[in-house]
PDB file of C-alpha atoms in Angstrom:
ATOM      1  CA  UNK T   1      -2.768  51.031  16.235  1.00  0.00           C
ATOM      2  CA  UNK T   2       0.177  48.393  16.762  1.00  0.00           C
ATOM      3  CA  UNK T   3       3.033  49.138  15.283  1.00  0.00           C
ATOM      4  CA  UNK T   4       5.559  46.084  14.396  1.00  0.00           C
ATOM      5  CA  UNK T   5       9.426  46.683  13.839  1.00  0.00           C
ATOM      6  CA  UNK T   6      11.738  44.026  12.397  1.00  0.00           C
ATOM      7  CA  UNK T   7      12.560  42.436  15.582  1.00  0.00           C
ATOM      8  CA  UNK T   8       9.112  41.167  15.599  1.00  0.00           C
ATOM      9  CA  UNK T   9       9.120  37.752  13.669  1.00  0.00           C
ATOM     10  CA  UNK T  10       5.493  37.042  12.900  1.00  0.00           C
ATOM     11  CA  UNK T  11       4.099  34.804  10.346  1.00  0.00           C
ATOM     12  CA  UNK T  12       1.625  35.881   8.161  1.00  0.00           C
ATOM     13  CA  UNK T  13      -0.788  34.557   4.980  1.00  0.00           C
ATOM     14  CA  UNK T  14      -2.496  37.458   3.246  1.00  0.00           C
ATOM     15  CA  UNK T  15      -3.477  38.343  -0.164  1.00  0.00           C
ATOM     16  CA  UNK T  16      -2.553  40.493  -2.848  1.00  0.00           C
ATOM     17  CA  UNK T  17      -3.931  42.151  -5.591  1.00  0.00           C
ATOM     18  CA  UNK T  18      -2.379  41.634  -8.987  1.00  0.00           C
ATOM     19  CA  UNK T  19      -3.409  42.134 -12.572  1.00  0.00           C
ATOM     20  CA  UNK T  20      -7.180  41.229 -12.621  1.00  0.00           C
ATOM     21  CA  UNK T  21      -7.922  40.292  -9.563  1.00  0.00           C
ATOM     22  CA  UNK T  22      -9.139  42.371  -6.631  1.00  0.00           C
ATOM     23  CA  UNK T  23      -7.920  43.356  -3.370  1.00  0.00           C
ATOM     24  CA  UNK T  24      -5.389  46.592  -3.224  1.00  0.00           C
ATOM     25  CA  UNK T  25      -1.837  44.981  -1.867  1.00  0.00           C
ATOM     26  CA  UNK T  26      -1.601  47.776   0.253  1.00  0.00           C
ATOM     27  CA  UNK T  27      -4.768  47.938   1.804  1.00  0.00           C
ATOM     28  CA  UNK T  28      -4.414  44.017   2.800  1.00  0.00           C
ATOM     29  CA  UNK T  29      -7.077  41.368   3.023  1.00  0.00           C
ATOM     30  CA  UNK T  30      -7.080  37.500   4.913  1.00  0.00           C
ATOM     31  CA  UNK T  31      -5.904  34.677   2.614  1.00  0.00           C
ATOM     32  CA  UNK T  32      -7.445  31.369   4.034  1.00  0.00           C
ATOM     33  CA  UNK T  33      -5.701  30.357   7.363  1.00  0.00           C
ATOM     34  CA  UNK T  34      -4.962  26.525   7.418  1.00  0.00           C
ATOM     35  CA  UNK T  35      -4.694  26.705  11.665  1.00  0.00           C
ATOM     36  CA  UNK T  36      -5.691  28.801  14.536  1.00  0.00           C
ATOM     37  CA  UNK T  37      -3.764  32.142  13.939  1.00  0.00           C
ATOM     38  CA  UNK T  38      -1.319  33.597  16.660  1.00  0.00           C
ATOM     39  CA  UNK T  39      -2.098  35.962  18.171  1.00  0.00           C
ATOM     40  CA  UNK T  40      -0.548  39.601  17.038  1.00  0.00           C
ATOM     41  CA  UNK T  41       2.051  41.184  19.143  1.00  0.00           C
ATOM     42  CA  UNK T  42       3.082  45.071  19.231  1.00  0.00           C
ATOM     43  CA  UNK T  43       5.885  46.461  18.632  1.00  0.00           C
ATOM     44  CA  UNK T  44       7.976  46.384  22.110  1.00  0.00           C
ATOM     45  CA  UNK T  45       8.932  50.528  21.720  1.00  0.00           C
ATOM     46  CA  UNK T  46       7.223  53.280  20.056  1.00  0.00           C
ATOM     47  CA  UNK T  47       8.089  53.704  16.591  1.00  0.00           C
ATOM     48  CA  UNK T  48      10.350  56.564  16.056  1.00  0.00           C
ATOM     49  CA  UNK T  49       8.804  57.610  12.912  1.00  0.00           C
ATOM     50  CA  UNK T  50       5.573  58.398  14.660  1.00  0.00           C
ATOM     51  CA  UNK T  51       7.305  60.050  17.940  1.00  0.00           C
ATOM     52  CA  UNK T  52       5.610  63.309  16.685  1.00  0.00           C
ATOM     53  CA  UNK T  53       2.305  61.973  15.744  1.00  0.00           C
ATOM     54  CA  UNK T  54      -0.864  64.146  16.395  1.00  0.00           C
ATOM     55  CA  UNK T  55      -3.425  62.751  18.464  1.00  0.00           C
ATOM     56  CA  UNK T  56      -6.606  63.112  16.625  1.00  0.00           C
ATOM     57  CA  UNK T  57      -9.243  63.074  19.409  1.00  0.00           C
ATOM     58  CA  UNK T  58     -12.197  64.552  17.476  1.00  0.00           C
ATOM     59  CA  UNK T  59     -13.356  66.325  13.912  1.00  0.00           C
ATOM     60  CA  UNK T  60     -12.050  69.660  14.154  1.00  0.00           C
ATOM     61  CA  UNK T  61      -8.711  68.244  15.355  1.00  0.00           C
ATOM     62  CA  UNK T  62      -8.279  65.743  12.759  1.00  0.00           C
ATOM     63  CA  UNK T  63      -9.840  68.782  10.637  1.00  0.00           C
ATOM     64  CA  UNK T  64      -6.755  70.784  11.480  1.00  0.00           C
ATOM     65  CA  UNK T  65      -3.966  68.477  10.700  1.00  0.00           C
ATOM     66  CA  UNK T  66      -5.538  67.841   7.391  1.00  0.00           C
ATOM     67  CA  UNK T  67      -5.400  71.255   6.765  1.00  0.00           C
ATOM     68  CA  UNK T  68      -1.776  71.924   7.811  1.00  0.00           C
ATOM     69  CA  UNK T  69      -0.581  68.663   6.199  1.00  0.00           C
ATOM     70  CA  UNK T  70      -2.459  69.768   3.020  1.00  0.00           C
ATOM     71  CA  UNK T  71      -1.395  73.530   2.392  1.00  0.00           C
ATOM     72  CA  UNK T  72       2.237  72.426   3.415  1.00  0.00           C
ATOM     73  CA  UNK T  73       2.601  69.081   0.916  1.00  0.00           C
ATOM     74  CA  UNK T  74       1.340  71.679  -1.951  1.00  0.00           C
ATOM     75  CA  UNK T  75       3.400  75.116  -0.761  1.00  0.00           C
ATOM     76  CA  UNK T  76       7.259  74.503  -3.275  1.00  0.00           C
ATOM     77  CA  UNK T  77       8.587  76.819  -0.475  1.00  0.00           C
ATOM     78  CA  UNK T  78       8.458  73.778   1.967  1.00  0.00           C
ATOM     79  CA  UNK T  79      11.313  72.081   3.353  1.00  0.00           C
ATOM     80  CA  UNK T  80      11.536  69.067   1.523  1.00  0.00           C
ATOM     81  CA  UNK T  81      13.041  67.451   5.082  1.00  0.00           C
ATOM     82  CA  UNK T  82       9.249  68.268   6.594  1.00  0.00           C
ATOM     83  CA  UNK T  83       7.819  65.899   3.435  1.00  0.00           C
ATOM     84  CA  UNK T  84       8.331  62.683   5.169  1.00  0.00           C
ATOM     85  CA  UNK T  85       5.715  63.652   8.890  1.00  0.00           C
ATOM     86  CA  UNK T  86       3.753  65.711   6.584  1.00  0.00           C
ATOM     87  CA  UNK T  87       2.886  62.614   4.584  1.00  0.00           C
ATOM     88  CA  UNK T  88       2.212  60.340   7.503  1.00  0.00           C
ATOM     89  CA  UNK T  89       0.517  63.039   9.011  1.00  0.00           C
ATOM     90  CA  UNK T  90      -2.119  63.012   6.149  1.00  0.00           C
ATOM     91  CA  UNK T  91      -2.473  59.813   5.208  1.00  0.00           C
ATOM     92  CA  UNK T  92      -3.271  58.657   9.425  1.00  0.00           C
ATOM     93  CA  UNK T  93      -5.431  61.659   9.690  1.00  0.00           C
ATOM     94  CA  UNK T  94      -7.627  60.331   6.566  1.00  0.00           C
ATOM     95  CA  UNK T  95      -7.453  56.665   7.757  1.00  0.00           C
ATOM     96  CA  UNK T  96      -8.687  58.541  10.998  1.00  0.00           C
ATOM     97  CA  UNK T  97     -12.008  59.664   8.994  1.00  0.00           C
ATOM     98  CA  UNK T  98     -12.194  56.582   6.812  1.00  0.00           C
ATOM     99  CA  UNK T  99     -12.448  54.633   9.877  1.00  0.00           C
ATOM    100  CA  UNK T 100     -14.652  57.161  12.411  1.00  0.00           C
ATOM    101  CA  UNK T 101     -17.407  57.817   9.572  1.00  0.00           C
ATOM    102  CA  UNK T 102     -19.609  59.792  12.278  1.00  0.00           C
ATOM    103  CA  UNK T 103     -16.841  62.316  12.450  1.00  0.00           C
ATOM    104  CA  UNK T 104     -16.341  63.126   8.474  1.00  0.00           C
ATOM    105  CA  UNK T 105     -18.714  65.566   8.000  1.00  0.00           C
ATOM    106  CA  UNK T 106     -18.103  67.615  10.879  1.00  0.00           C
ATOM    107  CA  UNK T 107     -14.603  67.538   9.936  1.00  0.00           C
ATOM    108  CA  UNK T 108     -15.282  68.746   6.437  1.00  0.00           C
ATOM    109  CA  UNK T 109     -17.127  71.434   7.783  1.00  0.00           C
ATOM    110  CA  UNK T 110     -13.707  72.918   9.523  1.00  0.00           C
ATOM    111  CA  UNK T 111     -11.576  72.087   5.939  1.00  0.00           C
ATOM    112  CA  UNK T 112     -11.354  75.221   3.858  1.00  0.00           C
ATOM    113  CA  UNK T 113     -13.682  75.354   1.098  1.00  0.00           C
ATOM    114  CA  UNK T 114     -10.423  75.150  -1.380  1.00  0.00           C
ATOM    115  CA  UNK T 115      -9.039  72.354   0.484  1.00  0.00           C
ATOM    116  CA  UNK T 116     -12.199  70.687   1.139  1.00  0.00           C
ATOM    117  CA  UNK T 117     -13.120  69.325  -2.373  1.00  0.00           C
ATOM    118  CA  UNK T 118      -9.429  67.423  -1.989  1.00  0.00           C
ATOM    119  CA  UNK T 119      -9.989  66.178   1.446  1.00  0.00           C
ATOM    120  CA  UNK T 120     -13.538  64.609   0.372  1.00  0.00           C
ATOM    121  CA  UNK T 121     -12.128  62.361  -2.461  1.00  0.00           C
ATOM    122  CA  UNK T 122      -9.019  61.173  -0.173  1.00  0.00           C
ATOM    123  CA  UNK T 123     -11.530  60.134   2.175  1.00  0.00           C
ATOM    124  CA  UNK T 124     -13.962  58.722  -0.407  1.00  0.00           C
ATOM    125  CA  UNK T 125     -11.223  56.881  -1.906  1.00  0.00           C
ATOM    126  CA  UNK T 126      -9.696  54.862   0.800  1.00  0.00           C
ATOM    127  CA  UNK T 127     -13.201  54.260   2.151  1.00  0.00           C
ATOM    128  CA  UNK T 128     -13.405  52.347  -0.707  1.00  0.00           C
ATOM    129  CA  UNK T 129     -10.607  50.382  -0.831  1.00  0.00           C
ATOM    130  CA  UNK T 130     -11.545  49.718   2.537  1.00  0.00           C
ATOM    131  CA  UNK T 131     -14.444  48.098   1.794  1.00  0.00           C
ATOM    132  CA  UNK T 132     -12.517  45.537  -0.758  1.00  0.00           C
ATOM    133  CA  UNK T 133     -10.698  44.187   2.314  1.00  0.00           C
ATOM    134  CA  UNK T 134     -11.826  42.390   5.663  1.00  0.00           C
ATOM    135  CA  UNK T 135      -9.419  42.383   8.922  1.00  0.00           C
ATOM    136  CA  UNK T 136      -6.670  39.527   8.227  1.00  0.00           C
ATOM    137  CA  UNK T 137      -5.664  36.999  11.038  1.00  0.00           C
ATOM    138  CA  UNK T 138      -1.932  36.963  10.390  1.00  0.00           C
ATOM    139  CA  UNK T 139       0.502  39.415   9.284  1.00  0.00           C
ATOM    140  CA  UNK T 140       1.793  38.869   5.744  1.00  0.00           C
ATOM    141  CA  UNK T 141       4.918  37.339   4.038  1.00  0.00           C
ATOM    142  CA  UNK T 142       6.210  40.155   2.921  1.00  0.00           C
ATOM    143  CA  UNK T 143       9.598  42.008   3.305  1.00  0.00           C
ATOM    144  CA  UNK T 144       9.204  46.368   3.355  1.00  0.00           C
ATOM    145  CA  UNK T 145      11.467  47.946   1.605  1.00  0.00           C
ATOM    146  CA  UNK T 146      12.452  51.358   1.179  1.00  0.00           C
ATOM    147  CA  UNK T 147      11.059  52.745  -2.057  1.00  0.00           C
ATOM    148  CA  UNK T 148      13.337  54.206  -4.844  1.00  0.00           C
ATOM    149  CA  UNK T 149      13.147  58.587  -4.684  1.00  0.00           C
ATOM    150  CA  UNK T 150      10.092  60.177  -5.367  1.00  0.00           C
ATOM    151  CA  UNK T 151      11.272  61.819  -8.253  1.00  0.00           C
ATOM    152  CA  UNK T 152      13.123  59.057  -9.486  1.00  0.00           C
ATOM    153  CA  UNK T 153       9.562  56.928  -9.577  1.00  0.00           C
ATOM    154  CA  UNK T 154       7.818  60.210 -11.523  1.00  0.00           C
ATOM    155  CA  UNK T 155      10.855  60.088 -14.358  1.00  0.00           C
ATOM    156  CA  UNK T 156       9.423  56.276 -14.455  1.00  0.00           C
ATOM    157  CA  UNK T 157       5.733  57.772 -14.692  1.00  0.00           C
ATOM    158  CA  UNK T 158       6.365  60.045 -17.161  1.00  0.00           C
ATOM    159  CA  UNK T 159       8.716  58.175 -19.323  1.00  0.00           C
ATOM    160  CA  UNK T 160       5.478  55.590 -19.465  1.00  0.00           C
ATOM    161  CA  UNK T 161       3.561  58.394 -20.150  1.00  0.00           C
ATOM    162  CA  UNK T 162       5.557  59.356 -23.209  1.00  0.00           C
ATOM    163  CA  UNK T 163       5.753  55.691 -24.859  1.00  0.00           C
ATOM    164  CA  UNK T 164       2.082  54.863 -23.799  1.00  0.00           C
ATOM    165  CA  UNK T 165      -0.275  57.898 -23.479  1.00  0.00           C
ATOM    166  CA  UNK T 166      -1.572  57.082 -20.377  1.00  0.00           C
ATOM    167  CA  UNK T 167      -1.142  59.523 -17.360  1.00  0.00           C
ATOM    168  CA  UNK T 168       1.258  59.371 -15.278  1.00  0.00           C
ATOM    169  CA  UNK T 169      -1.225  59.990 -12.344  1.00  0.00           C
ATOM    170  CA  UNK T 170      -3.289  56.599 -13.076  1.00  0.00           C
ATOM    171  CA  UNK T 171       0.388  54.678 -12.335  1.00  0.00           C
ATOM    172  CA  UNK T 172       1.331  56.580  -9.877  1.00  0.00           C
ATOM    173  CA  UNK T 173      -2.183  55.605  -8.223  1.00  0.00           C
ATOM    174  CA  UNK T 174      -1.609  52.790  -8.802  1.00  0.00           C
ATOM    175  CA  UNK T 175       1.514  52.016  -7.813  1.00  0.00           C
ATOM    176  CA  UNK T 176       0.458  53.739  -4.104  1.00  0.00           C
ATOM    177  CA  UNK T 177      -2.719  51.710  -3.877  1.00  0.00           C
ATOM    178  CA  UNK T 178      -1.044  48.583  -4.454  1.00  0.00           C
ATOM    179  CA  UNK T 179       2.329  48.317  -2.752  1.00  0.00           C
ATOM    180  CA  UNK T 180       2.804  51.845  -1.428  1.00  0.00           C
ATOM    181  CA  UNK T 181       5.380  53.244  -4.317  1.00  0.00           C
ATOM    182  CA  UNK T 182       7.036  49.458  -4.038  1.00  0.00           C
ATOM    183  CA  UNK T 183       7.574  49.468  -0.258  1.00  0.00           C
ATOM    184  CA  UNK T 184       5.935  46.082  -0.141  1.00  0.00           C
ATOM    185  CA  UNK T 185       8.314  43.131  -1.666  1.00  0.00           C
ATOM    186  CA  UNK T 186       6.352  39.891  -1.490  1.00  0.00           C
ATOM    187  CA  UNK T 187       4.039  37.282  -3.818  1.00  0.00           C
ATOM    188  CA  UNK T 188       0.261  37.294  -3.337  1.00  0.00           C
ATOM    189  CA  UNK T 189      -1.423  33.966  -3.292  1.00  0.00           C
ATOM    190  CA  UNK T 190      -2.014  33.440  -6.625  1.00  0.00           C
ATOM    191  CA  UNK T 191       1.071  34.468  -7.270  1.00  0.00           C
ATOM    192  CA  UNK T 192       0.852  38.255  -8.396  1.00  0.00           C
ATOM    193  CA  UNK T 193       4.506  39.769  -7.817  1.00  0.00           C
ATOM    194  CA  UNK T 194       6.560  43.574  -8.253  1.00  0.00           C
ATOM    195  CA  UNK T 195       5.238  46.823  -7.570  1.00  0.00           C
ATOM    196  CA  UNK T 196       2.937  46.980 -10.023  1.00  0.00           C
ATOM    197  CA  UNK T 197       1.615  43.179  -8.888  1.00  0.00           C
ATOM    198  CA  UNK T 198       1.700  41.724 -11.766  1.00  0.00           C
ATOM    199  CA  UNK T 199       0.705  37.665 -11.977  1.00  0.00           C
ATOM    200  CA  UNK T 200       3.134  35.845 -14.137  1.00  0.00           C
ATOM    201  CA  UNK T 201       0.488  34.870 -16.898  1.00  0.00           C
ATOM    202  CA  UNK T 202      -0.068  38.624 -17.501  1.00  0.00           C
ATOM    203  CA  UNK T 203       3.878  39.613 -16.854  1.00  0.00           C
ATOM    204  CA  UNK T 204       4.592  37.248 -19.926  1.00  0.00           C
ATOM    205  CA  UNK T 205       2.477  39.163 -22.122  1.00  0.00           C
ATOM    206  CA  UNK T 206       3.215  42.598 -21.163  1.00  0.00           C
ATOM    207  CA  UNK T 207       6.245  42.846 -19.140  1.00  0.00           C
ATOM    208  CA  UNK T 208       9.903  43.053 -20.138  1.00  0.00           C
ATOM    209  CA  UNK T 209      12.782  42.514 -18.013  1.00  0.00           C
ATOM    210  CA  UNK T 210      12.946  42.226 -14.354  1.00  0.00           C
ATOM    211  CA  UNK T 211       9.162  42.031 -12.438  1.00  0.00           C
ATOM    212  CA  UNK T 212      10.998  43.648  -9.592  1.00  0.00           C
ATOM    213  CA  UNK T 213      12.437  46.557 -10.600  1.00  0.00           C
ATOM    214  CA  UNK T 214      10.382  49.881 -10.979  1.00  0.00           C
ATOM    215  CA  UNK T 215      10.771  51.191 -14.162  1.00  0.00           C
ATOM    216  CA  UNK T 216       9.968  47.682 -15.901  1.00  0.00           C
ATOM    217  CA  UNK T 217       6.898  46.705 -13.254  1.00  0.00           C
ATOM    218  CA  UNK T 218       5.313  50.950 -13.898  1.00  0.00           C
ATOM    219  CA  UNK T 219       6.454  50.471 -17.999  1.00  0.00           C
ATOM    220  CA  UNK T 220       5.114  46.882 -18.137  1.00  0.00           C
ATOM    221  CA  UNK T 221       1.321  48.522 -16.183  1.00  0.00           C
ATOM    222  CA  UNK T 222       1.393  51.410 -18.881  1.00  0.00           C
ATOM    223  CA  UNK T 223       1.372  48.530 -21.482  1.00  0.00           C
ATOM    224  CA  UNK T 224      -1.023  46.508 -20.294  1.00  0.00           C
ATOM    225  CA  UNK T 225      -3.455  49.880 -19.334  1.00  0.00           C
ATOM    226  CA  UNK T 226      -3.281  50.864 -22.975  1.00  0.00           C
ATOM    227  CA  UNK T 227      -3.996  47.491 -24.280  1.00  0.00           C
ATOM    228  CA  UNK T 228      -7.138  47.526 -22.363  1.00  0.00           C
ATOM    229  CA  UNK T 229      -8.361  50.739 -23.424  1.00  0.00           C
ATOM    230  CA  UNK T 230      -6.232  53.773 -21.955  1.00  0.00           C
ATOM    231  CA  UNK T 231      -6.209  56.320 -22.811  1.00  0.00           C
ATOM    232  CA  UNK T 232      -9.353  56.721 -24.249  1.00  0.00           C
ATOM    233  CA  UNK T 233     -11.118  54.648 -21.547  1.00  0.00           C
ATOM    234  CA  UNK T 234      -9.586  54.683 -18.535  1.00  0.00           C
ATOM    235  CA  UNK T 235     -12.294  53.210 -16.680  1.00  0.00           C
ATOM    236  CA  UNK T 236     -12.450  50.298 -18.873  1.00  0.00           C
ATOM    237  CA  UNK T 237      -8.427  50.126 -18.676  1.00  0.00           C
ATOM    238  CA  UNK T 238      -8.324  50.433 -14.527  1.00  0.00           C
ATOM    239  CA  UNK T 239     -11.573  47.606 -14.313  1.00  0.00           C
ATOM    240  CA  UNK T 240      -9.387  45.323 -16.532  1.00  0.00           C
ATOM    241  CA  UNK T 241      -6.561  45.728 -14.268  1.00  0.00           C
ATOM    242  CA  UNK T 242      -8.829  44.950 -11.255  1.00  0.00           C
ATOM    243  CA  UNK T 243     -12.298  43.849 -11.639  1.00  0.00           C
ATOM    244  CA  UNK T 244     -13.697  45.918  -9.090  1.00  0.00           C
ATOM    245  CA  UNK T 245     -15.916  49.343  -9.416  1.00  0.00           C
ATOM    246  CA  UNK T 246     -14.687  50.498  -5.675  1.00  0.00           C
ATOM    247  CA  UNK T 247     -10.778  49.542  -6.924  1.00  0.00           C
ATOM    248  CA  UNK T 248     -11.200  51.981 -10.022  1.00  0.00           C
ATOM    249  CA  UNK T 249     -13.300  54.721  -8.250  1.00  0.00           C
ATOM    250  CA  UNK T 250     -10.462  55.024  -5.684  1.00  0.00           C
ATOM    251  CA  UNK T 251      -7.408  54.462  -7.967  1.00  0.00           C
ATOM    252  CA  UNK T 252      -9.355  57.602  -9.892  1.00  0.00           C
ATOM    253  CA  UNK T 253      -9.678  59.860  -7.037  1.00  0.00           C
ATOM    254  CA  UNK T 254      -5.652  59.669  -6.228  1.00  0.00           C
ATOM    255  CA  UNK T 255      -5.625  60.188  -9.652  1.00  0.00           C
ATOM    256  CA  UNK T 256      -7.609  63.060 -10.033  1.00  0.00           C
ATOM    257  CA  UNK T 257      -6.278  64.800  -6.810  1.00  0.00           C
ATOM    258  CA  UNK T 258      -2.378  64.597  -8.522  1.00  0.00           C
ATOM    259  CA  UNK T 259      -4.267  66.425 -11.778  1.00  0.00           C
ATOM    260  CA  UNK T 260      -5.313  69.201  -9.359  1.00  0.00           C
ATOM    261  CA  UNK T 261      -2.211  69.558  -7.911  1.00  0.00           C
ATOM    262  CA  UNK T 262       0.931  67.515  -9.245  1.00  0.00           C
ATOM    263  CA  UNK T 263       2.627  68.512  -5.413  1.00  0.00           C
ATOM    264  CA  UNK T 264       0.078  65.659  -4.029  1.00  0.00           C
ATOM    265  CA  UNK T 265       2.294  62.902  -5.330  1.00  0.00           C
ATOM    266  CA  UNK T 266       4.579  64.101  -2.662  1.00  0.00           C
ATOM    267  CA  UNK T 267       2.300  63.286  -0.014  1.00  0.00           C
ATOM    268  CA  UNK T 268       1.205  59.736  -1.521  1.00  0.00           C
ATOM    269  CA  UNK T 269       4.769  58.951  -1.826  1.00  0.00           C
ATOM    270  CA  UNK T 270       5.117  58.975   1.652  1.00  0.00           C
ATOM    271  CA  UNK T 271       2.413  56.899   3.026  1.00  0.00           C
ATOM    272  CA  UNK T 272       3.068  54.023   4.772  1.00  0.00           C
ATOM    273  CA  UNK T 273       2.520  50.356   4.617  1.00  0.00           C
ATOM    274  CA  UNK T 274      -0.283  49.729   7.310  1.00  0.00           C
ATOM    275  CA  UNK T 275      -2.305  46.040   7.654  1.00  0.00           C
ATOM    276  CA  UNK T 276      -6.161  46.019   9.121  1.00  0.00           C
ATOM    277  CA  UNK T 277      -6.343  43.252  11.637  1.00  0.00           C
ATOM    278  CA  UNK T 278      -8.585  41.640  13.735  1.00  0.00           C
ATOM    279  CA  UNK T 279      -6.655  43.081  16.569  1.00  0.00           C
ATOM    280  CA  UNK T 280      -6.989  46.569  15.198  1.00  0.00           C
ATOM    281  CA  UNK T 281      -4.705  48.408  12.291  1.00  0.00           C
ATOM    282  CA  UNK T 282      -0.494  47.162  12.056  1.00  0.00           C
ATOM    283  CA  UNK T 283       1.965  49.261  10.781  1.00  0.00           C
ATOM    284  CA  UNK T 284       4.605  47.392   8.651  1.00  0.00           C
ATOM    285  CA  UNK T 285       8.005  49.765   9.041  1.00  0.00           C
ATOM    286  CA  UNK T 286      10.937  49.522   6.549  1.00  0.00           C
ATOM    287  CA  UNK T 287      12.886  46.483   7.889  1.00  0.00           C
ATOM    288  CA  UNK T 288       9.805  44.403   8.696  1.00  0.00           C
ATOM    289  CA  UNK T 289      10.043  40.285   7.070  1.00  0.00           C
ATOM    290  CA  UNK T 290       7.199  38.417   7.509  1.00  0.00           C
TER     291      UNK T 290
END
């Protein structure tokens, strides 16, 4: 993995999902390059946020860290301090199995059977967000930002909740899936902007106020979701917002794991903003401008 700080000034041309279209922000696919792309440098130090970073050098390992990340994200006792690596933790140790597919059913076989349901659909649901995307050329033209408080963004989530009837889990899903909780600040290629990525045809209809700001991006997806057919169909509402079986399937398994357990949003919240490459996976720290 490469990890690129904000010293590193890279240019970059890569879409975005927005409102009915179909690649996850977050989860980054090549826009068309115009010229030979450069070639992608690493960071020049280690990234202090990963200083403690497991290895993962098999299935039982990766196994284990799955398990400790998992009982500790969902245990109130926790020190919220620990919430941040825990996060990270899990979401590189799923990448790890989304990526290795050999290893993924040895390491279910070491997940406790109550864990093990949970660790199957994280798994199953970024493998299929990975398949929407293909390794991009250049980094993207984006700005990461550091995303308003966790429990800040679920007072947004619920509020919607309350005006709309749609769960709070399907934005919150959503919201991770396609910018990372709004740590990604930037325009997709047709033009699809905010945390929610919303293009500006489908912003006039449904937004109000600012496409930038949290609360009116999340409020502006609830209204749009329950126009096309939440809560009653949330299928049908998630394949209008992006016409892909794979995007809704995965948006529904985040979804469905913060119904088992609402303590999962805590590890969501904390995943970070990665790109897939052709030079292998990028990590896109707080700071980074494209």
């Amino acid at each position: 993995m490469i990890r690129v700080t904000p010293v590193v000034a890279l240019a970059a041309l890569v879409a975005l999902v927005g409102v009915a279209c179909t690649r996850p922000a977050a989860e980054i696919v090549a826009g068309p390059s115009p010229s030979p792309s450069p070639a992608i440098s690493p960071s020049p130090s280690p990234s202090p946020i990963f200083a403690d970073m497991p290895a993962f050098t098999d299935p039982a390992t990766v196994a284990m860290h799955v398990t400790t990340a998992e009982r500790a994200l969902r245990n109130p006792s926790t020190d919220p301090g620990e919430l941040p690596m825990l996060g990270r933790v899990q979401q590189a140790a799923y990448r790890k199995l989304v990526e290795e597919t050999e290893w993924r059913d040895a390491a279910l076989k070491e997940i406790p059977e109550d864990l093990r349901a949970t660790a199957a659909a994280n798994i199953e649901a970024g493998a299929e967000l990975r398949a929407l995307t293909r390794p991009a050329e250049k980094l993207p033209d984006w700005k990461i930002i550091e995303p308003p408080p966790s429990d800040a963004l679920l007072t947004f989530y619920k509020e919607a909740e309350a005006e709309f009837g749609v769960s709070w889990v399907y934005l919150a899903a959503i919201h991770l899936v396609e910018t990372r909780m709004g740590r990604i600040r930037g325009d997709s290629s047709a033009g699809a902007q905010g945390p929610m990525q919303f293009i500006p045809s489908t912003w006039a209809r449904y937004g109000q106020g600012d496409i930038n700001d949290p609360r009116d991006s999340i409020f502006a997806a609830a209204r749009y979701l329950k126009a096309a057919g939440a809560p009653g169909n949330m299928p049908k509402a998630l394949y209008a917002y992006n016409h892909s079986d794979r995007y809704v399937r995965g948006i529904t398994l985040y979804a469905e794991e913060m119904i088992r357990d609402e303590r999962a949003y805590l590890g969501y919240y904390h995943w970070l903003v990665y790109v897939r490459t052709v030079n292998g996976d990028v990590l896109l720290e707080v700071g980074w401008e494209g």
